[in-house]
mmCIF file of C-alpha atoms in Angstrom:
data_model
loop_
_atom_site.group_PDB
_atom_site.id
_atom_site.type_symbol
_atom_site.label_atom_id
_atom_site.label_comp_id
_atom_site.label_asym_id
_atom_site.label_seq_id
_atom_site.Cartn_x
_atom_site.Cartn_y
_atom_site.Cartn_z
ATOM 1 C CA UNK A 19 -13.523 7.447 23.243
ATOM 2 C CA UNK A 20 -10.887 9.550 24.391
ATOM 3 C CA UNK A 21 -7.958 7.481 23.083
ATOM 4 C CA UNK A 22 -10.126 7.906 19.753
ATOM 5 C CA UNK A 23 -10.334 11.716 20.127
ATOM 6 C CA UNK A 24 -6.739 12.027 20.575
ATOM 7 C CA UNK A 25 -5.746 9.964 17.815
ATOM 8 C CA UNK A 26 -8.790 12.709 15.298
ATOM 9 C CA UNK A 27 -6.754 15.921 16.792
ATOM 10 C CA UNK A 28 -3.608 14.536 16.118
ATOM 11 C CA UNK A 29 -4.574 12.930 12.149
ATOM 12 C CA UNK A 30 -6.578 16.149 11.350
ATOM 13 C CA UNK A 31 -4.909 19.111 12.461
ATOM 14 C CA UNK A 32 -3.011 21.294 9.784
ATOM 15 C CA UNK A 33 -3.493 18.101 7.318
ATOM 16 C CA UNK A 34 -3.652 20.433 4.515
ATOM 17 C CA UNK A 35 -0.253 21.191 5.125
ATOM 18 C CA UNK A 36 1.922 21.099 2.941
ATOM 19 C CA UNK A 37 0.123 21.678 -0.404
ATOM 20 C CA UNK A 38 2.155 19.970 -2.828
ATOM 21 C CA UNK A 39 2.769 16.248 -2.511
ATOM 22 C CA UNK A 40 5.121 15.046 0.166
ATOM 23 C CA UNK A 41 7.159 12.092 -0.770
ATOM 24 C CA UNK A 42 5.238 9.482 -2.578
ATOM 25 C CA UNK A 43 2.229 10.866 -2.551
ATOM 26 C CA UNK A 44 2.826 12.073 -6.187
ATOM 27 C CA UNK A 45 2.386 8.569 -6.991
ATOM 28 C CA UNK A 46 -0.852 7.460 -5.445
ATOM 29 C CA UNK A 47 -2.450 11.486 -5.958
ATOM 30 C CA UNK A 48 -1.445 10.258 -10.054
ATOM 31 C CA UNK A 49 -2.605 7.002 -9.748
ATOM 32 C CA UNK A 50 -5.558 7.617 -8.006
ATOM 33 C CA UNK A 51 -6.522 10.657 -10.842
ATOM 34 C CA UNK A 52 -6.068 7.400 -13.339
ATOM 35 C CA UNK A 53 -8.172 5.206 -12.087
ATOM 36 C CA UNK A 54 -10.905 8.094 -11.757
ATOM 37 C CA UNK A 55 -10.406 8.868 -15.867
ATOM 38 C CA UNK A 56 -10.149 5.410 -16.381
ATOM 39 C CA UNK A 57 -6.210 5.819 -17.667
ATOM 40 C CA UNK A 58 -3.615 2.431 -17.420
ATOM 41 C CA UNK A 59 -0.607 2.871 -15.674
ATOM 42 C CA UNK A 60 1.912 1.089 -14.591
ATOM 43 C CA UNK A 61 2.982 0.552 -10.285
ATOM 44 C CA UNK A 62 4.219 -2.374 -8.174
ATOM 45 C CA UNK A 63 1.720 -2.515 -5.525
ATOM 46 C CA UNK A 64 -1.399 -3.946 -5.862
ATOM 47 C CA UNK A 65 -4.926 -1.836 -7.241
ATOM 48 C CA UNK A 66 -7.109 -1.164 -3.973
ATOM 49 C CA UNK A 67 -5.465 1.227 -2.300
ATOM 50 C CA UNK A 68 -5.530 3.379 -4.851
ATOM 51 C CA UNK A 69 -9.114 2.534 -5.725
ATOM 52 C CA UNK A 70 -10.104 3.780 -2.481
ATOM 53 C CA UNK A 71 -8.318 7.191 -2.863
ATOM 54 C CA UNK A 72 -9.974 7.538 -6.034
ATOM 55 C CA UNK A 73 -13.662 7.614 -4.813
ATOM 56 C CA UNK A 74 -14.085 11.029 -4.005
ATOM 57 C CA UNK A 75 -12.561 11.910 -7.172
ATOM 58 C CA UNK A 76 -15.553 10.514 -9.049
ATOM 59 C CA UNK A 77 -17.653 12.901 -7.685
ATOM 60 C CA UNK A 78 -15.323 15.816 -7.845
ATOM 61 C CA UNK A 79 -16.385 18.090 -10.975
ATOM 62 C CA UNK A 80 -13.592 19.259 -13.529
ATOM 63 C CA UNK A 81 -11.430 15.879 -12.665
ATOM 64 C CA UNK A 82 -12.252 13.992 -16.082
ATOM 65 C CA UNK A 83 -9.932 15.200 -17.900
ATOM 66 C CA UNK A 84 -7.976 16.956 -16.429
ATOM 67 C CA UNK A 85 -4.330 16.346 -16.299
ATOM 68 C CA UNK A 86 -3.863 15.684 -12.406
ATOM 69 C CA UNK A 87 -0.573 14.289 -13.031
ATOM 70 C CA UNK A 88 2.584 14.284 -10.301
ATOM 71 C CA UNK A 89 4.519 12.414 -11.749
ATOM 72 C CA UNK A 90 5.602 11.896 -15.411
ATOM 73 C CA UNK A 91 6.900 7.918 -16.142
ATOM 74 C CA UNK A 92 9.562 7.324 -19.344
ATOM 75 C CA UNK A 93 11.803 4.928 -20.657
ATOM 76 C CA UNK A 94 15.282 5.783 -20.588
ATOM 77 C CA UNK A 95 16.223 5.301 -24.396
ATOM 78 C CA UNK A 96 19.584 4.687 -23.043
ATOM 79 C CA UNK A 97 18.986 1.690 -21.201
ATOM 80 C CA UNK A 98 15.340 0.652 -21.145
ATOM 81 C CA UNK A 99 14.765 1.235 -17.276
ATOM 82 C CA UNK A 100 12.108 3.041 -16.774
ATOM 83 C CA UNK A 101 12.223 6.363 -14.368
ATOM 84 C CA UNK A 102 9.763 9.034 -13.368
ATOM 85 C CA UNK A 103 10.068 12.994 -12.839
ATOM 86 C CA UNK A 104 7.986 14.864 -10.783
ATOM 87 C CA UNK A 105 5.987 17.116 -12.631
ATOM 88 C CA UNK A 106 3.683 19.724 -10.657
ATOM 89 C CA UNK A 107 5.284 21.774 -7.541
ATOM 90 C CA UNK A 108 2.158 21.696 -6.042
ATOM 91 C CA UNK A 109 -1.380 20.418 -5.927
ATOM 92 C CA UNK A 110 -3.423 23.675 -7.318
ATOM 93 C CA UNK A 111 -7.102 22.783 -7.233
ATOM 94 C CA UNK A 112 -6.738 18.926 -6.493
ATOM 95 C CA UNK A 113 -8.307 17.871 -3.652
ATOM 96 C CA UNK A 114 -5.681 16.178 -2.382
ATOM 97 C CA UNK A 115 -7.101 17.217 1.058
ATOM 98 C CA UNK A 116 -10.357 14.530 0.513
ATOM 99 C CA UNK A 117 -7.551 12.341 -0.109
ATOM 100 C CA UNK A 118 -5.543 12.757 3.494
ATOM 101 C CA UNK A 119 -8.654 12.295 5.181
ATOM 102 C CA UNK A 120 -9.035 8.923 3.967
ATOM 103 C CA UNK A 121 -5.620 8.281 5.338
ATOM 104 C CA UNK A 122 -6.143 10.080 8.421
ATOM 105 C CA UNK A 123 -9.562 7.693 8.965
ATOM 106 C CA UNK A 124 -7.448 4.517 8.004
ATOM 107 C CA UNK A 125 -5.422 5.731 11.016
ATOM 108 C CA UNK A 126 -8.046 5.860 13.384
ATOM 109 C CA UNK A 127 -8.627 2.572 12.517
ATOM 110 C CA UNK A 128 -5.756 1.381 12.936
ATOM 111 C CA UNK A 129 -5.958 2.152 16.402
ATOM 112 C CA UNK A 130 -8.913 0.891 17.121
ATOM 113 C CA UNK A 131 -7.576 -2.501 15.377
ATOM 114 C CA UNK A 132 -4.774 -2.241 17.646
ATOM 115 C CA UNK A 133 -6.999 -2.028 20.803
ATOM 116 C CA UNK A 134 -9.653 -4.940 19.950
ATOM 117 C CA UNK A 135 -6.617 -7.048 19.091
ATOM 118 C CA UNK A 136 -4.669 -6.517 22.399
ATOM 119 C CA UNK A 137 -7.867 -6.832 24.001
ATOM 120 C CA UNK A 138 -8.843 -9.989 22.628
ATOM 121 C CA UNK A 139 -5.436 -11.480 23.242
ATOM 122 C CA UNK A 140 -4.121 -10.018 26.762
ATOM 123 C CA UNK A 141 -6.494 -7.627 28.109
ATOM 124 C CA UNK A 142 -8.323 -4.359 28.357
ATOM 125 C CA UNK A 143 -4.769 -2.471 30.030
ATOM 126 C CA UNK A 144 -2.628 -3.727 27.425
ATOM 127 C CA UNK A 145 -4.684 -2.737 24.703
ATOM 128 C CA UNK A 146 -5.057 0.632 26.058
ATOM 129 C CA UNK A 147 -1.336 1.293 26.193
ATOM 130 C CA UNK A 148 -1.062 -0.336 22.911
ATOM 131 C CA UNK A 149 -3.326 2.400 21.231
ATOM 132 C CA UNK A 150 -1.883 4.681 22.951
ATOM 133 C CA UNK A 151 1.710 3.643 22.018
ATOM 134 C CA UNK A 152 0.560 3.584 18.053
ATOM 135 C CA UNK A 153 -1.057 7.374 18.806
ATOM 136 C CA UNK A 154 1.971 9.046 19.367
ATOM 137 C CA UNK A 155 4.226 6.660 17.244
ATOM 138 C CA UNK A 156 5.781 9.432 14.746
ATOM 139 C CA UNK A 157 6.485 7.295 11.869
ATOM 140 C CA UNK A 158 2.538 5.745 12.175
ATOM 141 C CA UNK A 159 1.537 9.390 12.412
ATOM 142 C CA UNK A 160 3.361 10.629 9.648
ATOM 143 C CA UNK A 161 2.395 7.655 7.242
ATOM 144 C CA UNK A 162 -1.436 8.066 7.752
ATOM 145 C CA UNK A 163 -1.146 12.103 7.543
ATOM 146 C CA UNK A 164 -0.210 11.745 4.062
ATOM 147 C CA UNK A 165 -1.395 10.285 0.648
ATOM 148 C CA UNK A 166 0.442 6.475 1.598
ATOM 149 C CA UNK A 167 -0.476 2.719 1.645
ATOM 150 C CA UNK A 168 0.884 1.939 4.633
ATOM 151 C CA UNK A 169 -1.642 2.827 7.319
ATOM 152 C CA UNK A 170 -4.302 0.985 4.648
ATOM 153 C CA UNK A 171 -2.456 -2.440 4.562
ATOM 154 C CA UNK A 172 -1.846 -2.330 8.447
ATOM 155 C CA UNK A 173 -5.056 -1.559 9.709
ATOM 156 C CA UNK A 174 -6.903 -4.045 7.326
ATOM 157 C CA UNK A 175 -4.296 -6.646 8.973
ATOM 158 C CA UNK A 176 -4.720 -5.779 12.203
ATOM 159 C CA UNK A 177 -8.447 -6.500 11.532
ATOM 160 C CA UNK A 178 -7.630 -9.583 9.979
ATOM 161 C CA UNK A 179 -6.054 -10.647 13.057
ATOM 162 C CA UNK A 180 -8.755 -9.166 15.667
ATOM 163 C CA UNK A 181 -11.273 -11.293 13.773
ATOM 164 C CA UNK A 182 -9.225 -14.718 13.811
ATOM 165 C CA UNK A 183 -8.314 -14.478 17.074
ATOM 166 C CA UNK A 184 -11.613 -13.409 18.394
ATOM 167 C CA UNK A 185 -13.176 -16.667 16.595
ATOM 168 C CA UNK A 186 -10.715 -18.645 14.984
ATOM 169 C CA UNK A 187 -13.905 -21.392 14.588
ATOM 170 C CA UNK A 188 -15.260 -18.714 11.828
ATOM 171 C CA UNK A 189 -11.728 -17.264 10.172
ATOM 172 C CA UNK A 190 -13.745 -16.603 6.722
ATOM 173 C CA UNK A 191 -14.202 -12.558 7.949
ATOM 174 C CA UNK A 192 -10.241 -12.809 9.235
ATOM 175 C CA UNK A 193 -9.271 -13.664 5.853
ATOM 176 C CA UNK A 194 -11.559 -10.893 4.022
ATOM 177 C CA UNK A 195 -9.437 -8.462 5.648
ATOM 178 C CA UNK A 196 -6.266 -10.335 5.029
ATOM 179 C CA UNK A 197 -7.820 -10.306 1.085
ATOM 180 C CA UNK A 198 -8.259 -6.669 1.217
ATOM 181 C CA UNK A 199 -4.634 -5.862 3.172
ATOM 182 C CA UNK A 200 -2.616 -7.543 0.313
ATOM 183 C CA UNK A 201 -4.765 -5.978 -1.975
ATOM 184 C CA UNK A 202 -3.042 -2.928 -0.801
ATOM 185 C CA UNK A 203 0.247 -3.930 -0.429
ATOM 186 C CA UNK A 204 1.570 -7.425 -0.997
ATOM 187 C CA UNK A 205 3.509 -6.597 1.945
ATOM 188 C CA UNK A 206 0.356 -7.505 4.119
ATOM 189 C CA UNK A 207 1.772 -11.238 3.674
ATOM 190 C CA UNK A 208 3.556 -10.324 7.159
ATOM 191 C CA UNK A 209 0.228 -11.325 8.852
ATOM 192 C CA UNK A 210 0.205 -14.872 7.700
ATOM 193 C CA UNK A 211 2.678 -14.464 11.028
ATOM 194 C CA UNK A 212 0.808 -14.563 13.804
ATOM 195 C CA UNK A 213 -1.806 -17.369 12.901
ATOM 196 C CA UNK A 214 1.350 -19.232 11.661
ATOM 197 C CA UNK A 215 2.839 -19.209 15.008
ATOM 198 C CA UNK A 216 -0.160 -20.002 16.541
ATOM 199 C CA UNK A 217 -0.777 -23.022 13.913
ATOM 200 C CA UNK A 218 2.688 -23.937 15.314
ATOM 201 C CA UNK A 219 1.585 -23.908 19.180
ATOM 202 C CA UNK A 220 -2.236 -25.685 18.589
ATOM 203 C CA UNK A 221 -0.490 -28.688 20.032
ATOM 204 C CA UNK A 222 -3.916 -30.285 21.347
ATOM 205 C CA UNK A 223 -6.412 -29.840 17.929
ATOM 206 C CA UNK A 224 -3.456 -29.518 15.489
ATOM 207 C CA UNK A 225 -6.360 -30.791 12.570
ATOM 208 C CA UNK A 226 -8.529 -27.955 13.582
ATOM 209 C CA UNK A 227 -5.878 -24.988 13.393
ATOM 210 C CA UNK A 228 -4.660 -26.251 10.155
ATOM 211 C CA UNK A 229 -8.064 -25.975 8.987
ATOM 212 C CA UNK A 230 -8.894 -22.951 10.398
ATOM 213 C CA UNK A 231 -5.901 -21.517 8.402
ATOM 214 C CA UNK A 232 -6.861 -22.541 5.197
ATOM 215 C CA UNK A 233 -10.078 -20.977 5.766
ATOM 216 C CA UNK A 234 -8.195 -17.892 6.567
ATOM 217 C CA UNK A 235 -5.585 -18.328 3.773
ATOM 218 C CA UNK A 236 -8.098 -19.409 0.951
ATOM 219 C CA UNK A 237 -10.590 -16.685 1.195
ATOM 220 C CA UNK A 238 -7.711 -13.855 1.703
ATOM 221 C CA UNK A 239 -6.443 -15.195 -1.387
ATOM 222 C CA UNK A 240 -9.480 -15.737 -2.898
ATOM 223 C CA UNK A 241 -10.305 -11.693 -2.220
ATOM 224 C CA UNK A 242 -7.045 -11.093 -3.317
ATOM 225 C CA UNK A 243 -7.258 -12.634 -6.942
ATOM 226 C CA UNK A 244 -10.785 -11.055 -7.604
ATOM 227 C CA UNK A 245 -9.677 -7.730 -6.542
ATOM 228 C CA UNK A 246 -6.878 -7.597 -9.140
ATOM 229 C CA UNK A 247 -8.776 -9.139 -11.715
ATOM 230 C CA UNK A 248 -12.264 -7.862 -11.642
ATOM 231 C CA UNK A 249 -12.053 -4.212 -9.653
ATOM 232 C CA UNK A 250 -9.250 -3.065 -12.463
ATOM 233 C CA UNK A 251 -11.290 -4.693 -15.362
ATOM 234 C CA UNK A 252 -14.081 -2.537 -14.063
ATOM 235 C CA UNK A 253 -12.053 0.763 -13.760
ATOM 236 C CA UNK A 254 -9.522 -0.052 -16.605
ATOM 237 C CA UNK A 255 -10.636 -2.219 -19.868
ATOM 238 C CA UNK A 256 -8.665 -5.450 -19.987
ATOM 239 C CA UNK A 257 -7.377 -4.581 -24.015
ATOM 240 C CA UNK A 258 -5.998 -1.053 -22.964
ATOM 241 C CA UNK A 259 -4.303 -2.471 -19.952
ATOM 242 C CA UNK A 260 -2.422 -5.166 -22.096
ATOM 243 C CA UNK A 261 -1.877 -2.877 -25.024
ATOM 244 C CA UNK A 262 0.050 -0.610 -22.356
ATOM 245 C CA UNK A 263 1.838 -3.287 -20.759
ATOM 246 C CA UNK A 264 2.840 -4.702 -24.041
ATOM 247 C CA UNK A 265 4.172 -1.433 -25.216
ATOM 248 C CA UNK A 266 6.745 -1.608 -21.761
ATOM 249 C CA UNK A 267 7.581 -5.123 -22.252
ATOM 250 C CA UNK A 268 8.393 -4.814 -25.774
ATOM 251 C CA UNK A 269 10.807 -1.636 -25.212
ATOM 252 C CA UNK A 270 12.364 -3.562 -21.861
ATOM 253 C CA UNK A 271 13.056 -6.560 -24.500
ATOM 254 C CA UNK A 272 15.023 -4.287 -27.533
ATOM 255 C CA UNK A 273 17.247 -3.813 -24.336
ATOM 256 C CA UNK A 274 17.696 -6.713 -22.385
ATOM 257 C CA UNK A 275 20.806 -9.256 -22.300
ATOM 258 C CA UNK A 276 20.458 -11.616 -19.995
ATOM 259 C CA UNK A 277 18.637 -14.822 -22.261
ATOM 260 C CA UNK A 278 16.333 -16.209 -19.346
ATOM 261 C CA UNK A 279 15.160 -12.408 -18.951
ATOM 262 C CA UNK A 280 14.038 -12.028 -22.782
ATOM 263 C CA UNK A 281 12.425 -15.033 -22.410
ATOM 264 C CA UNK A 282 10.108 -14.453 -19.748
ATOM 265 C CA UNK A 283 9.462 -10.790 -21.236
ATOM 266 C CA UNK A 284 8.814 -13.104 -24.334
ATOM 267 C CA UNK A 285 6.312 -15.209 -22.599
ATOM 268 C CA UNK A 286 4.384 -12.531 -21.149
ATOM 269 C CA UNK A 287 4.199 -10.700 -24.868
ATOM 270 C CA UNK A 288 3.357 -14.037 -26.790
ATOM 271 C CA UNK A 289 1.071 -15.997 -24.876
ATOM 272 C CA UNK A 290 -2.911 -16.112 -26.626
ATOM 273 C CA UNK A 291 -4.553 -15.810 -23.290
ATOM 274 C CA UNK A 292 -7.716 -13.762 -23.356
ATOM 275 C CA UNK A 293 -7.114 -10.203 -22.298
ATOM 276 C CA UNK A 294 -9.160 -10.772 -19.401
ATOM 277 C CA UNK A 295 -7.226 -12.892 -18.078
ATOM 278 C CA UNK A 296 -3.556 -12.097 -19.677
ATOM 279 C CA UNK A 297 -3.962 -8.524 -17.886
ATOM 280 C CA UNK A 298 -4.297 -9.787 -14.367
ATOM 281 C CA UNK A 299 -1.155 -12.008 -14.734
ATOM 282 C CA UNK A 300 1.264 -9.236 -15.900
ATOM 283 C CA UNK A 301 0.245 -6.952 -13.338
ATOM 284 C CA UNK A 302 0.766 -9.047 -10.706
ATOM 285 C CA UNK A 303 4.194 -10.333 -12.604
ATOM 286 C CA UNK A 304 4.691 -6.642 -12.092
ATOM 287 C CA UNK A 305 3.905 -6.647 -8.809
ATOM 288 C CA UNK A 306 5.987 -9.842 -8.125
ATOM 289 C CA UNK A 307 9.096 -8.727 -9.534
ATOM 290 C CA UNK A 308 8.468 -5.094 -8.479
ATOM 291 C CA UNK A 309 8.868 -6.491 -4.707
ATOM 292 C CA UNK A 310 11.916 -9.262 -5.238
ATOM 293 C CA UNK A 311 13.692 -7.345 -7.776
ATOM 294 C CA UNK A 312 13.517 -4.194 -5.875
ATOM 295 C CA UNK A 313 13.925 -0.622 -7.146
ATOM 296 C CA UNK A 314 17.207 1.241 -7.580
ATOM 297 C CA UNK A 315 18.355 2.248 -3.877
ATOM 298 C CA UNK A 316 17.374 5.061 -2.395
ATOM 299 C CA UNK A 317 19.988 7.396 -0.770
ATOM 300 C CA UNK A 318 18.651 7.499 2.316
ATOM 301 C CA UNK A 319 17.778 3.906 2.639
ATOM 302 C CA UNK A 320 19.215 1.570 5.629
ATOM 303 C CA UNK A 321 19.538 -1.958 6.058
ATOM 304 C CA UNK A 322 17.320 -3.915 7.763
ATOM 305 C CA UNK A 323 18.848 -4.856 11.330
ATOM 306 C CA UNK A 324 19.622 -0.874 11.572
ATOM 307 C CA UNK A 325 16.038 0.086 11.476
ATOM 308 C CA UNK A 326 15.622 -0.857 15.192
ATOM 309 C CA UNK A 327 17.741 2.144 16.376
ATOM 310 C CA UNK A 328 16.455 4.274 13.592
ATOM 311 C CA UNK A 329 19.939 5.291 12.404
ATOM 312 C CA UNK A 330 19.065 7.024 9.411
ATOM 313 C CA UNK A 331 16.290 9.191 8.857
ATOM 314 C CA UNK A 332 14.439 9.074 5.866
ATOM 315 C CA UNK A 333 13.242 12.457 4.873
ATOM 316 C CA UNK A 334 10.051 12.885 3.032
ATOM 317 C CA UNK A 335 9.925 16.544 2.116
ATOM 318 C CA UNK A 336 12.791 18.922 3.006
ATOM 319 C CA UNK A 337 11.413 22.119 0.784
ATOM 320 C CA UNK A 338 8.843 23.662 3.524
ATOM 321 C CA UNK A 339 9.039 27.431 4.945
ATOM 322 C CA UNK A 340 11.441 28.559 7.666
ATOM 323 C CA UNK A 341 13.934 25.177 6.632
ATOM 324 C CA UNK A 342 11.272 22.560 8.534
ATOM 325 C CA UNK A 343 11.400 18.848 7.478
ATOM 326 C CA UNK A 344 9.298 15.919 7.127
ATOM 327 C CA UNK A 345 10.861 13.124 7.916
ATOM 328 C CA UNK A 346 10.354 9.267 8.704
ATOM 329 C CA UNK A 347 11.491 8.683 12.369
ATOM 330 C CA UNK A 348 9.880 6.793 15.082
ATOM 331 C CA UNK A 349 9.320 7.725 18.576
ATOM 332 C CA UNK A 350 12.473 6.474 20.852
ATOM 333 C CA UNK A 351 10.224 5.686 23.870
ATOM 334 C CA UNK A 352 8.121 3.975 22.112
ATOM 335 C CA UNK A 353 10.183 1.935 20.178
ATOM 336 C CA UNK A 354 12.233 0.784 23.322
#
């Protein structure tokens, strides 16, 4: 109780500020305002994370159509890529606020999926430094302040793991969460880890464990595939979501060289699938090649065996009164 109370003072105060977005939140306050006027659009990550920032938009008055946009995609005509600008300074009368609070409850629990999962595996002490390790971790803080994914697709794994571990003879409710974590972020595959490792240690029942992770794996995947292909069908109409994609695919092909390229883009524009079905596989396509093609590099981005000692700081919003920051930095202690 008073870890939890800690971690509400510390999500909640001054959330409103600031009051324009902060980093990418212009994405996810845009995408979420789509979803809620039933508008396509186009993003790498997965839908349910957004979906869930868009429920107290539906029973906001004035949001139907109104032009909460943040962000403005186009084409380059130059080269085909596509790009974004930022289009509102700040957030007027959306209530992005609803919106923080949703991230500031995924970070409570977070924590609390950090302490039944040390307490399940070591103990009642080490979960209770644990949670209070992920409390006053800046960069945890920060994330789950704001309009972001990642305290979403972290505390739905954490749960995933809780529940396997706590009764890995019933791992159907472990991989629900799993399901709803990479319906987030397809990131979330990180927690195949743990029940990997321990598939790799069940020396004595090694036909149990691997059964007990297909259970896990199937339904999470399961979850997974029926998120993307029902819960946007039900926000989004199949046709307009295919008519929208087409329209980028088409443009990407006037300008592509590489042969292999133009013929996958021709593949995904020719094919006589059913819409219900054809829109599902492009946006996860998307997705796909969102995350192993990568974006262009950002300038403040560092490579991956630097992040340890938090070399570079990646700011998030720089253009707050009397010259303060946001910024992405963990806490030292913690992290040693």
């Amino acid at each position: 109780l008073g870890i939890t109370i800690i971690s509400l003072g510390l999500h909640i105060f001054k959330i409103g500020y600031p009051n324009h977005p902060v980093f990418d939140e212009a994405h996810f306050a845009t995408y979420a305002t789509d979803y809620a006027n039933a508008e396509t659009h186009l993003d790498i990550h997965p839908p349910l994370g957004k979906i869930i920032y868009s429920i107290p938009l539906f029973f906001e008055k004035g949001i139907k159509g109104k032009n909460y946009k943040f962000i403005d995609l186009y084409e380059d005509p130059r080269t085909g890529t596509l790009n974004y600008n930022r289009t509102n300074n700040d957030y007027g009368d959306f209530p992005y606020l609803k919106l923080r609070l949703i991230s500031a409850v995924f970070g409570l629990l977070l924590v609390l999926a950090i302490y039944l999962f040390f307490k399940t595996l070591i103990g009642r002490n080490a979960a209770i430094l644990a949670s209070l390790f992920i409390i006053f971790e800046n960069a945890l803080l920060v994330e789950t302040r704001l309009i972001l994914l990642n305290g979403m697709f972290l505390a739905f794994g954490f749960f995933s793991l809780y529940f396997f571990f706590k009764n890995r003879q019933q791992p159907v409710i472990a991989g629900l969460f799993l399901g709803l974590a990479l319906s987030v972020k397809l990131t979330a595959i990180v927690f195949w880890g743990p029940v990997l490792a321990y598939l790799g240690m069940a020396t004595n029942n090694n036909q149990n464990a691997l059964k007990q992770f297909l259970k896990f794996s199937a339904t999470g995947l399961i979850l997974f595939f029926s998120i993307v292909i029902f819960m946007n069908n039900f926000f989004i109409s199949a046709e307009k979501r295919v008519t929208y994609y087409q329209n980028i695919i088409q443009n990407q092909l006037t300008h592509q060289k590489d042969e292999i390229t133009k013929s996958y883009f021709k593949l995904l524009l020719n094919n006589g699938l059913n819409p219900n079905i054809k829109a599902p596989l492009i946006e996860l396509n998307t997705s796909l090649s969102g995350y192993t093609g990568g974006v262009d590099p950002h300038p403040q981005q560092s490579k991956w065996y630097e992040w340890p000692f938090m070399k570079q700081i990646m700011i998030y919003d720089s253009k707050l009164d009397n010259n303060r920051t946001i910024g992405l930095i963990g806490n030292p202690f913690i992290w040693i």
